[in-house]
C-alpha positions as a Python dict, from the first residue, in 0.01 Angstrom:
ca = {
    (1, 'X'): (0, 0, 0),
    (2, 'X'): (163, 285, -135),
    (3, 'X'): (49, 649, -39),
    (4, 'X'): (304, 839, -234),
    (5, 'X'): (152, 1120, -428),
    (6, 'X'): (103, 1161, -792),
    (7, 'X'): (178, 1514, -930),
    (8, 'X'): (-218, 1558, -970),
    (9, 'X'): (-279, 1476, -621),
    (10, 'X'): (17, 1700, -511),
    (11, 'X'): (-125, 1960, -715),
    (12, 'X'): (-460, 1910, -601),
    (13, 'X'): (-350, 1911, -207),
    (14, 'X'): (-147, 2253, -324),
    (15, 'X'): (-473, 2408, -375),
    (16, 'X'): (-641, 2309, -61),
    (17, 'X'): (-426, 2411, 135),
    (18, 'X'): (-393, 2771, -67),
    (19, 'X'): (-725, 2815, 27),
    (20, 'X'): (-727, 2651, 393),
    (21, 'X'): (-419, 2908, 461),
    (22, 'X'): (-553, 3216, 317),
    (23, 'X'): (-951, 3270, 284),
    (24, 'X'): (-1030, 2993, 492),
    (25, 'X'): (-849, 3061, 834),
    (26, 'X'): (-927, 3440, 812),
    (27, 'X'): (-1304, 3326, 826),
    (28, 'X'): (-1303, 3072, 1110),
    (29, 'X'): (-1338, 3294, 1366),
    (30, 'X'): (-1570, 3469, 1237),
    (31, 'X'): (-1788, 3178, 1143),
    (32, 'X'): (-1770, 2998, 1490),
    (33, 'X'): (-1792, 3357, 1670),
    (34, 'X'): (-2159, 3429, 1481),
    (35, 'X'): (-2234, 3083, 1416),
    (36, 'X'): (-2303, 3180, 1071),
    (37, 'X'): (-2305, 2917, 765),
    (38, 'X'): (-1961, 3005, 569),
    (39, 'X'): (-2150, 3104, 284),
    (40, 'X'): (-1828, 3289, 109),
    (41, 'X'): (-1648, 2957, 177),
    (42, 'X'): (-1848, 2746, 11),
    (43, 'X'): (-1869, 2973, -319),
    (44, 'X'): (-1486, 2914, -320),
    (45, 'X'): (-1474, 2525, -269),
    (46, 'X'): (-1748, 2570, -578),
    (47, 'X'): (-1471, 2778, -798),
    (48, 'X'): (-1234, 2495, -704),
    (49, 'X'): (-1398, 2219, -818),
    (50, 'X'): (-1433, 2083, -479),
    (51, 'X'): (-1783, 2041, -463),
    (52, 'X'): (-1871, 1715, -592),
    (53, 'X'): (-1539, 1678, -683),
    (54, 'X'): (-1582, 1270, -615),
    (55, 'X'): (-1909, 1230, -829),
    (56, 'X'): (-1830, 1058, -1162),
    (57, 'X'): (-1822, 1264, -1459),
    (58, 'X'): (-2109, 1152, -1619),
    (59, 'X'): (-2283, 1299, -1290),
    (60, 'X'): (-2086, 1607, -1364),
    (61, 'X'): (-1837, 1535, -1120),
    (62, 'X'): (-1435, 1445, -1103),
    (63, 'X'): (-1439, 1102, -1038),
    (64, 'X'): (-1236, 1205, -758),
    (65, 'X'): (-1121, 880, -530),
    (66, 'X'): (-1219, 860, -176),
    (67, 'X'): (-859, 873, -82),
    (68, 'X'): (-791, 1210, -276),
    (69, 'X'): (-1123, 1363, -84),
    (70, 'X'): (-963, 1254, 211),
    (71, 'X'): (-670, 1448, 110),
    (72, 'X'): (-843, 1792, 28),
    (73, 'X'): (-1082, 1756, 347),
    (74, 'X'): (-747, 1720, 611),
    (75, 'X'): (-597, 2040, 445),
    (76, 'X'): (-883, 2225, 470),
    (77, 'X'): (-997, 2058, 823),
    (78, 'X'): (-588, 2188, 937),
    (79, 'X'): (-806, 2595, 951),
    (80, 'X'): (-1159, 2554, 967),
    (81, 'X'): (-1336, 2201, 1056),
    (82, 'X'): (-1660, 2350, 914),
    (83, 'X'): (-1551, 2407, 586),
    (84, 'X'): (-1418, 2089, 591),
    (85, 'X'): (-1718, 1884, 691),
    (86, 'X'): (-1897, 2065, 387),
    (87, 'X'): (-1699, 1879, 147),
    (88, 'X'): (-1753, 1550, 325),
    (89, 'X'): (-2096, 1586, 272),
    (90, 'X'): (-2064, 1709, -63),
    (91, 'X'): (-1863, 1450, -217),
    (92, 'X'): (-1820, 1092, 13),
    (93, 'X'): (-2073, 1197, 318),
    (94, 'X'): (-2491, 1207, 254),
    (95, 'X'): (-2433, 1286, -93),
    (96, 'X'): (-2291, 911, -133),
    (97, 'X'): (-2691, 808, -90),
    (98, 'X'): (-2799, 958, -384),
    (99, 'X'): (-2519, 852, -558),
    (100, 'X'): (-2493, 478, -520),
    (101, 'X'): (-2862, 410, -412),
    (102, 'X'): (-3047, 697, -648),
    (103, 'X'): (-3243, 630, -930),
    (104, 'X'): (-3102, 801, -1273),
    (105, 'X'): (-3367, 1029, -1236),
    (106, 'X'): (-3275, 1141, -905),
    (107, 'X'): (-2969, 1196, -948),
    (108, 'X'): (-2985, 1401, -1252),
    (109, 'X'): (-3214, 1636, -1039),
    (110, 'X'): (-3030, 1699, -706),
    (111, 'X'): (-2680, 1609, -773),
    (112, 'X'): (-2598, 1955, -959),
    (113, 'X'): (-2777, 2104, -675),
    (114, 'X'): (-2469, 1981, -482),
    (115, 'X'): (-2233, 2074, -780),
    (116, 'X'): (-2377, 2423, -733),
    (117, 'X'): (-2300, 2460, -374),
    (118, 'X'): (-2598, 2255, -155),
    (119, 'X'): (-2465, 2020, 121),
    (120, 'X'): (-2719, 1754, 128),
    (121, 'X'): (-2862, 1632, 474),
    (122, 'X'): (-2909, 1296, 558),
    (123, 'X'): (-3190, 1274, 824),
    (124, 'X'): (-3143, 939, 1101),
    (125, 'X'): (-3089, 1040, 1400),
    (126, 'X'): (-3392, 1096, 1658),
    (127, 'X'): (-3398, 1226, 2037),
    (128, 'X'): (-3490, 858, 2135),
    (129, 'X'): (-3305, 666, 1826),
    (130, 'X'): (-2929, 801, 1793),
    (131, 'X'): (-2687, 491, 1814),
    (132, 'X'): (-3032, 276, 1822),
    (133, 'X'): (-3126, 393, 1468),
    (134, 'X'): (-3372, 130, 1444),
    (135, 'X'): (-3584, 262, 1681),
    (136, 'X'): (-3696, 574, 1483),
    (137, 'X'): (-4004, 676, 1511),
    (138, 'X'): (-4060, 907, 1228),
    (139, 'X'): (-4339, 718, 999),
    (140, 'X'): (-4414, 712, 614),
    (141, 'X'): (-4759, 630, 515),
    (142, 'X'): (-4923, 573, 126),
    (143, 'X'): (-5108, 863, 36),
    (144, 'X'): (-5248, 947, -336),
    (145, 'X'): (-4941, 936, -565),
    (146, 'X'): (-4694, 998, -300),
    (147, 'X'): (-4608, 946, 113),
    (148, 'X'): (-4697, 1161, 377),
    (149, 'X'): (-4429, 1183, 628),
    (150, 'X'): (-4445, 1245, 1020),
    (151, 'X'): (-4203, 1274, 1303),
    (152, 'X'): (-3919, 1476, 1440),
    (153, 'X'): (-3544, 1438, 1360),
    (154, 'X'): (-3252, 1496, 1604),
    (155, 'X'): (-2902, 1685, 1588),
    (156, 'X'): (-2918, 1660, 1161),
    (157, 'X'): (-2619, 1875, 1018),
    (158, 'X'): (-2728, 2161, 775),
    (159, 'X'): (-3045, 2169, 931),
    (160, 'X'): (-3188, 2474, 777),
    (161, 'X'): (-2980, 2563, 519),
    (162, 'X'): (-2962, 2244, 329),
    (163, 'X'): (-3157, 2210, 24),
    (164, 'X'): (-3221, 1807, 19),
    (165, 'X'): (-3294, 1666, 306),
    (166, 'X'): (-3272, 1248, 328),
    (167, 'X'): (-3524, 1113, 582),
    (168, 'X'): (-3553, 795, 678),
    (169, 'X'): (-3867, 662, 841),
    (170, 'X'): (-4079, 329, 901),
    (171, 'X'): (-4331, 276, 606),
    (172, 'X'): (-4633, 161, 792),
    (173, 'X'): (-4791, -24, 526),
    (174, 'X'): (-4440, -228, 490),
    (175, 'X'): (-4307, -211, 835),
    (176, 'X'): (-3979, -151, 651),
    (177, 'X'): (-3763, 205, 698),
    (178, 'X'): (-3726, 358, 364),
    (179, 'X'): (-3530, 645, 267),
    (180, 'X'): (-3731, 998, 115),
    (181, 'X'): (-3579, 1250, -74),
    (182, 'X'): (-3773, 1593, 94),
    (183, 'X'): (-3696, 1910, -39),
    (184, 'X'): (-3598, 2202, 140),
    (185, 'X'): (-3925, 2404, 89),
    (186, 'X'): (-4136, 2160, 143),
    (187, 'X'): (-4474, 2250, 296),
    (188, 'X'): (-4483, 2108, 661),
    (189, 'X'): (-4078, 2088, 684),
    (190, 'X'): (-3942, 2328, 983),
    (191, 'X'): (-3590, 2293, 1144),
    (192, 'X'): (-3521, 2456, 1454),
    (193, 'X'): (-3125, 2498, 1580),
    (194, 'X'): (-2932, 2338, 1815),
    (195, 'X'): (-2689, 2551, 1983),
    (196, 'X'): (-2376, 2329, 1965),
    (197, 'X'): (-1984, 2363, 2184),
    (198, 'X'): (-1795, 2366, 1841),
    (199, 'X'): (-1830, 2330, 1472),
    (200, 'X'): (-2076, 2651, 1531),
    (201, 'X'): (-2061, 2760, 1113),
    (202, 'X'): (-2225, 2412, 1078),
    (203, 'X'): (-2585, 2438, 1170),
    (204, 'X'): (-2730, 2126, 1361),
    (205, 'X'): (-3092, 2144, 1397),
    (206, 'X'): (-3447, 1942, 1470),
    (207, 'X'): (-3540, 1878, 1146),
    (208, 'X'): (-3985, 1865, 1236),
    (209, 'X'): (-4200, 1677, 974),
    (210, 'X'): (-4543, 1767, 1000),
    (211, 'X'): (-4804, 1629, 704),
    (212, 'X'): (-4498, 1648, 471),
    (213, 'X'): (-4685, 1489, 104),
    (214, 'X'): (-4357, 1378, -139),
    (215, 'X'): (-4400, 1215, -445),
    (216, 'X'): (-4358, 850, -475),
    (217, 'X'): (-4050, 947, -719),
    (218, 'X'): (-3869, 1043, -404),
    (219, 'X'): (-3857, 770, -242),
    (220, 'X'): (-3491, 613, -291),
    (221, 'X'): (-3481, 232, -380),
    (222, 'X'): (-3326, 62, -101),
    (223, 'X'): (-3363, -336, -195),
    (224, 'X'): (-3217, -472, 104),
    (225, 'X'): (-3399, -181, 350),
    (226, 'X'): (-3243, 27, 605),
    (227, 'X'): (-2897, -168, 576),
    (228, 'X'): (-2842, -24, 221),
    (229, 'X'): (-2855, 346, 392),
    (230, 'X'): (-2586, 253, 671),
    (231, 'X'): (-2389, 59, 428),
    (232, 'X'): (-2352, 329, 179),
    (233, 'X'): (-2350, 630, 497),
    (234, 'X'): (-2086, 436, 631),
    (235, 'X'): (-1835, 634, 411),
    (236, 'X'): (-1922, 953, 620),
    (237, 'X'): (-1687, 806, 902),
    (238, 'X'): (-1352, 794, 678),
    (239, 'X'): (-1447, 1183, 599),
    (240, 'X'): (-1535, 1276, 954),
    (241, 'X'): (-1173, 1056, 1051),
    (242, 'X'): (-1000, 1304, 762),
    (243, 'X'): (-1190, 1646, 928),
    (244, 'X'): (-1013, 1525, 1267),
    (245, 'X'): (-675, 1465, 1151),
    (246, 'X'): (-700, 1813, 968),
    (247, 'X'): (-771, 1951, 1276),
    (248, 'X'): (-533, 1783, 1521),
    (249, 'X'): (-222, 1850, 1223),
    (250, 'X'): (-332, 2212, 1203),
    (251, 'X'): (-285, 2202, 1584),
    (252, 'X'): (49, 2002, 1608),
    (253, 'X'): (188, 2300, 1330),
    (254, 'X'): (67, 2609, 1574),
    (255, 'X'): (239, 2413, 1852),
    (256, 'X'): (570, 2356, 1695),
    (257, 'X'): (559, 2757, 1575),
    (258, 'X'): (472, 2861, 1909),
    (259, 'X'): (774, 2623, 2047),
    (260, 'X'): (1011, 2766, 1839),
    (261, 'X'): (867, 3156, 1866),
    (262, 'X'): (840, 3229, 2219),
    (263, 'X'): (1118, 3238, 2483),
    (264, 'X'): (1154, 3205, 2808),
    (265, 'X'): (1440, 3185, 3068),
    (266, 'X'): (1642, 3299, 2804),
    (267, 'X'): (1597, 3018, 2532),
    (268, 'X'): (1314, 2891, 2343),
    (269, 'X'): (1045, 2691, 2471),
    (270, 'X'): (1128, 2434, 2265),
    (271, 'X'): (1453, 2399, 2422),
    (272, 'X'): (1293, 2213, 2731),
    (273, 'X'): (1313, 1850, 2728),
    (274, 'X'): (912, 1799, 2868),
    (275, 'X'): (779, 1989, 2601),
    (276, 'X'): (1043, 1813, 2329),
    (277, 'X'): (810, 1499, 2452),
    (278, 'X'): (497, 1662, 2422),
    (279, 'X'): (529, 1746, 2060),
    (280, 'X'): (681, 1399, 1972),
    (281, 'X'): (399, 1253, 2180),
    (282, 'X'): (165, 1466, 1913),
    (283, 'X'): (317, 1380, 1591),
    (284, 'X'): (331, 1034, 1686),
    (285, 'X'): (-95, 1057, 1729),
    (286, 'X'): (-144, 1272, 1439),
    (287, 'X'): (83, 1004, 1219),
    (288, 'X'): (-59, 657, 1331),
    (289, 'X'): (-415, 828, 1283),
    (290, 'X'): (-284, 975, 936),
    (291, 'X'): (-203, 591, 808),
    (292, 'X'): (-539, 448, 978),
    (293, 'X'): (-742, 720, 773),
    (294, 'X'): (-550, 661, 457),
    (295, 'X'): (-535, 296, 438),
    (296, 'X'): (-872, 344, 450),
    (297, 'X'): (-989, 576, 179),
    (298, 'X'): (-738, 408, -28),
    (299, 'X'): (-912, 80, 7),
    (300, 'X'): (-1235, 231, -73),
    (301, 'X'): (-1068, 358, -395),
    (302, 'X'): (-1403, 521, -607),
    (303, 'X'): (-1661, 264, -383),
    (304, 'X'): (-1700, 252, -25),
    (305, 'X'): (-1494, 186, 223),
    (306, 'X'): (-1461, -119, 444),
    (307, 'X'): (-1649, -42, 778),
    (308, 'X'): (-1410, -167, 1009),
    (309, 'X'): (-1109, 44, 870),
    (310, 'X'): (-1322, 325, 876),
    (311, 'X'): (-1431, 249, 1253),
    (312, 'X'): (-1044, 242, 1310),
    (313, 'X'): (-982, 560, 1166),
    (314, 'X'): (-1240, 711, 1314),
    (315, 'X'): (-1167, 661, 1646),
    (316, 'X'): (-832, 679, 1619),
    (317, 'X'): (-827, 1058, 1425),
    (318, 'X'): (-1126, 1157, 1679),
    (319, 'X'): (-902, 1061, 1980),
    (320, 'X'): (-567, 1179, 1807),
    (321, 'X'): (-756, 1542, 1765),
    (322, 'X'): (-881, 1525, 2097),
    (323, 'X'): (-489, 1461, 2245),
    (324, 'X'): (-332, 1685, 2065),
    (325, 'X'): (-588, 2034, 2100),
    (326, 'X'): (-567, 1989, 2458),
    (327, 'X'): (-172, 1973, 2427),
    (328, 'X'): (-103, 2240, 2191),
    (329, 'X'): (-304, 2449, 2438),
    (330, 'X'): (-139, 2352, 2663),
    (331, 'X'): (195, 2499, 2513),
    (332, 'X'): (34, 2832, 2452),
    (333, 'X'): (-54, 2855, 2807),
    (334, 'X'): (-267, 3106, 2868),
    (335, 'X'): (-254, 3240, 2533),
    (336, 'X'): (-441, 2931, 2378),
    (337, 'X'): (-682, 2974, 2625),
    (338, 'X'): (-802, 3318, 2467),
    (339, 'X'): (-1063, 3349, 2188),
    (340, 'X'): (-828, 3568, 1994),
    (341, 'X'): (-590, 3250, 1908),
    (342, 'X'): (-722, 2919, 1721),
    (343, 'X'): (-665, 2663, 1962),
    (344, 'X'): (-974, 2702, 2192),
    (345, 'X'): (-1183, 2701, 1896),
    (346, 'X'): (-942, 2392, 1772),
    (347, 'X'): (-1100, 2205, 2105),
    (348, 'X'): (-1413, 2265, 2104),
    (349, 'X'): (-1432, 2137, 1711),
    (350, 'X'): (-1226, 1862, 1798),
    (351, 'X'): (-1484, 1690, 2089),
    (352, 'X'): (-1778, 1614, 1836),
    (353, 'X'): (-1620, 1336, 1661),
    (354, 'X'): (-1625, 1069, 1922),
    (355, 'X'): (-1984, 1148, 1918),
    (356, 'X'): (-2160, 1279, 1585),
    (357, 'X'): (-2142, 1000, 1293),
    (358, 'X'): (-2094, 688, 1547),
    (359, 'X'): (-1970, 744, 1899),
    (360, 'X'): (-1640, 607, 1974),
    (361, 'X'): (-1779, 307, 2205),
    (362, 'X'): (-2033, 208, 1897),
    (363, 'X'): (-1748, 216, 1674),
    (364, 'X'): (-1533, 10, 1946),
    (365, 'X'): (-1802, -308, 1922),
    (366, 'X'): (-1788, -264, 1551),
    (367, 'X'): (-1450, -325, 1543),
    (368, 'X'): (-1440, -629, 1839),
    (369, 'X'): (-1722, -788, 1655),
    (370, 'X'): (-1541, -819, 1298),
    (371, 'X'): (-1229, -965, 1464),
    (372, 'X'): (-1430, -1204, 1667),
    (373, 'X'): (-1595, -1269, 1323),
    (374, 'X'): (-1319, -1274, 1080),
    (375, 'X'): (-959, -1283, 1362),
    (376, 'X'): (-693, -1050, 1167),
    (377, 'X'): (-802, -1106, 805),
    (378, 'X'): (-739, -759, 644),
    (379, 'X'): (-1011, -570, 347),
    (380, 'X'): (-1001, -625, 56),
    (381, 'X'): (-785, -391, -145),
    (382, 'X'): (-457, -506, 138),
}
């Protein structure tokens, strides 16, 4: 397995990261500060192709791999996480629904929605069905030529300011959960914020179904039910891994700077042995994480990803972030501490993703179960 970069990809991370270092990092503040959707951001990742970027080209996409996603989300996650999450979900995150499980129809109507600029939602979680997804509660029911849908969704990302919005609920006459395309302006569709620790540019939200009547055309063919929708969704995690490791390098390079840049006692920082072992003790997170997440968007290749590897790098990236915030705070003292630098910002980002997207102990029995299943055999792709 071979992660060296080809020219295009070097080229491609080159202009992630121009954008992550300029535009981008001058915003984030801003953005968390008046939790405001980066609406300026998003008409850039547009101009750079970055949108959609992994949709094949007959969708009027790149046919970018998950692997070189991966790339251009942990640049961008390195200054602002939100920014970053928006092309997950543009390209390998709820967008991945309507590409592998959409009818030809379908996707000719909402992709370029996404190609324009639209993050699509994808609508599971409920107060009383997170990790439980089953459970939901949220019903579909025949009605005329179409379904009326009914319930209440929970802590859904874009709430509000997405344009398609993919619910899942139990059709009653079936007993089955399907999954329903519901646009944004649907009659009897409300969302209603969640005030949220980090991420804040990133609206989560209720997402309140009341009477909502969608054409039968909507309804997305899953053959083998509900598991189609986690099997495809499941991609989300290698993204969310590649927004942490973004976050926790972007936090390892502000460390090192601020190692080498302030002075005290006469000498660098730097210079002291315990904090020589802090920032090895950081690179070393941030680079075992960095091979978990790329082993596996590189086994995913243009599909999906093996679930287990992307449990792994998951948790791993999550955790690394976690680590290495708190640490590179740490070495700013009380300077990290203040809202005028990064790093508190950094750490309150970095705590949602142990949680959102499969907490880290769901992810955990995952990963136990498939080795009790299977012992050490590795994915395909190894």
């Amino acid at each position: 397995m071979d992660f060296s970069l080809t020219d295009e990809q070097r080229a491609l991370v080159t202009r992630a990261r121009a954008l992550a270092d300029g535009p981008f990092r001058e915003r984030a503040a801003a953005y968390d500060r008046e939790e405001r959707w980066p609406a300026e951001n998003v008409a850039d990742l547009v101009s750079a192709g970055f949108m959609g970027m992994a949709l094949p080209a007959e969708d009027g996409g790149q046919g970018r791999s998950v692997f070189e996603t991966a790339l251009v989300v942990e640049e961008i996650g390195r200054t602002c996480a939100t920014t970053a999450r928006i092309v997950v979900d543009a390209n390998i995150g709820p967008v991945g629904v309507l590409l592998h499980l959409g009818t030809p129809e379908q996707r000719a109507r909402y992709l370029p929605l996404v190609l324009a600029g639209d993050k699509p939602a994808i609508c599971i979680t409920e107060r009383e069905a997170g990790s439980d997804a089953g459970a939901m509660q949220t019903a579909a029911r025949r009605e005329g030529d179409g379904y009326r849908l009914e319930g209440r969704k929970w802590f859904i990302t874009g709430a509000g300011v997405s344009r398609i919005y993919m619910v899942t609920a139990r059709v009653e006459e079936e007993g089955e959960i399907g999954c329903f395309i519901v646009e944004g302006e649907t009659p009897g569709l409300t969302t209603r914020r969640i005030p949220t620790m980090g991420v804040r540019g990133m609206p989560e939200g209720e997402v309140i179904l009341e009477g909502c009547h969608i054409p039968a055309a909507n309804r997305i063919p899953t053959p083998r039910g509900f598991k189609d929708i986690l099997t495809v969704y499941n991609a989300q995690r290698v993204g969310a891994a590649a927004v942490a490791l973004g976050i926790a390098q972007g936090a390892l390079e502000l460390a090192v700077a601020r190692a080498r840049e302030r002075r005290q006692f006469g000498q660098p920082i730097g210079n002291f042995q315990g904090l020589q072992w802090k920032l090895a003790d950081m690179r070393l997170a941030v680079e075992s994480a960095r091979w978990l997440v790329y082993r596996a968007a590189w086994g995913a290749g243009h599909a999906l990803p093996d679930p287990a590897e992307a449990a792994l790098a998951k948790i791993a990236s999550a955790e690394a972030a976690q680590r290495v915030t708190n640490e590179a705070l740490q070495i700013f003292g009380s300077y990290g501490y203040s809202r005028e630098e990064p790093l508190e910002r950094m750490v309150r980002d970095a705590r949602m993703f142990t949680i959102a997207g499969g907490t880290a102990e769901v992810l955990r029995n995952l990963v136990g179960k498939r080795l009790l299943r299977d012992g050490m055999e590795q994915p395909a792709g190894e």
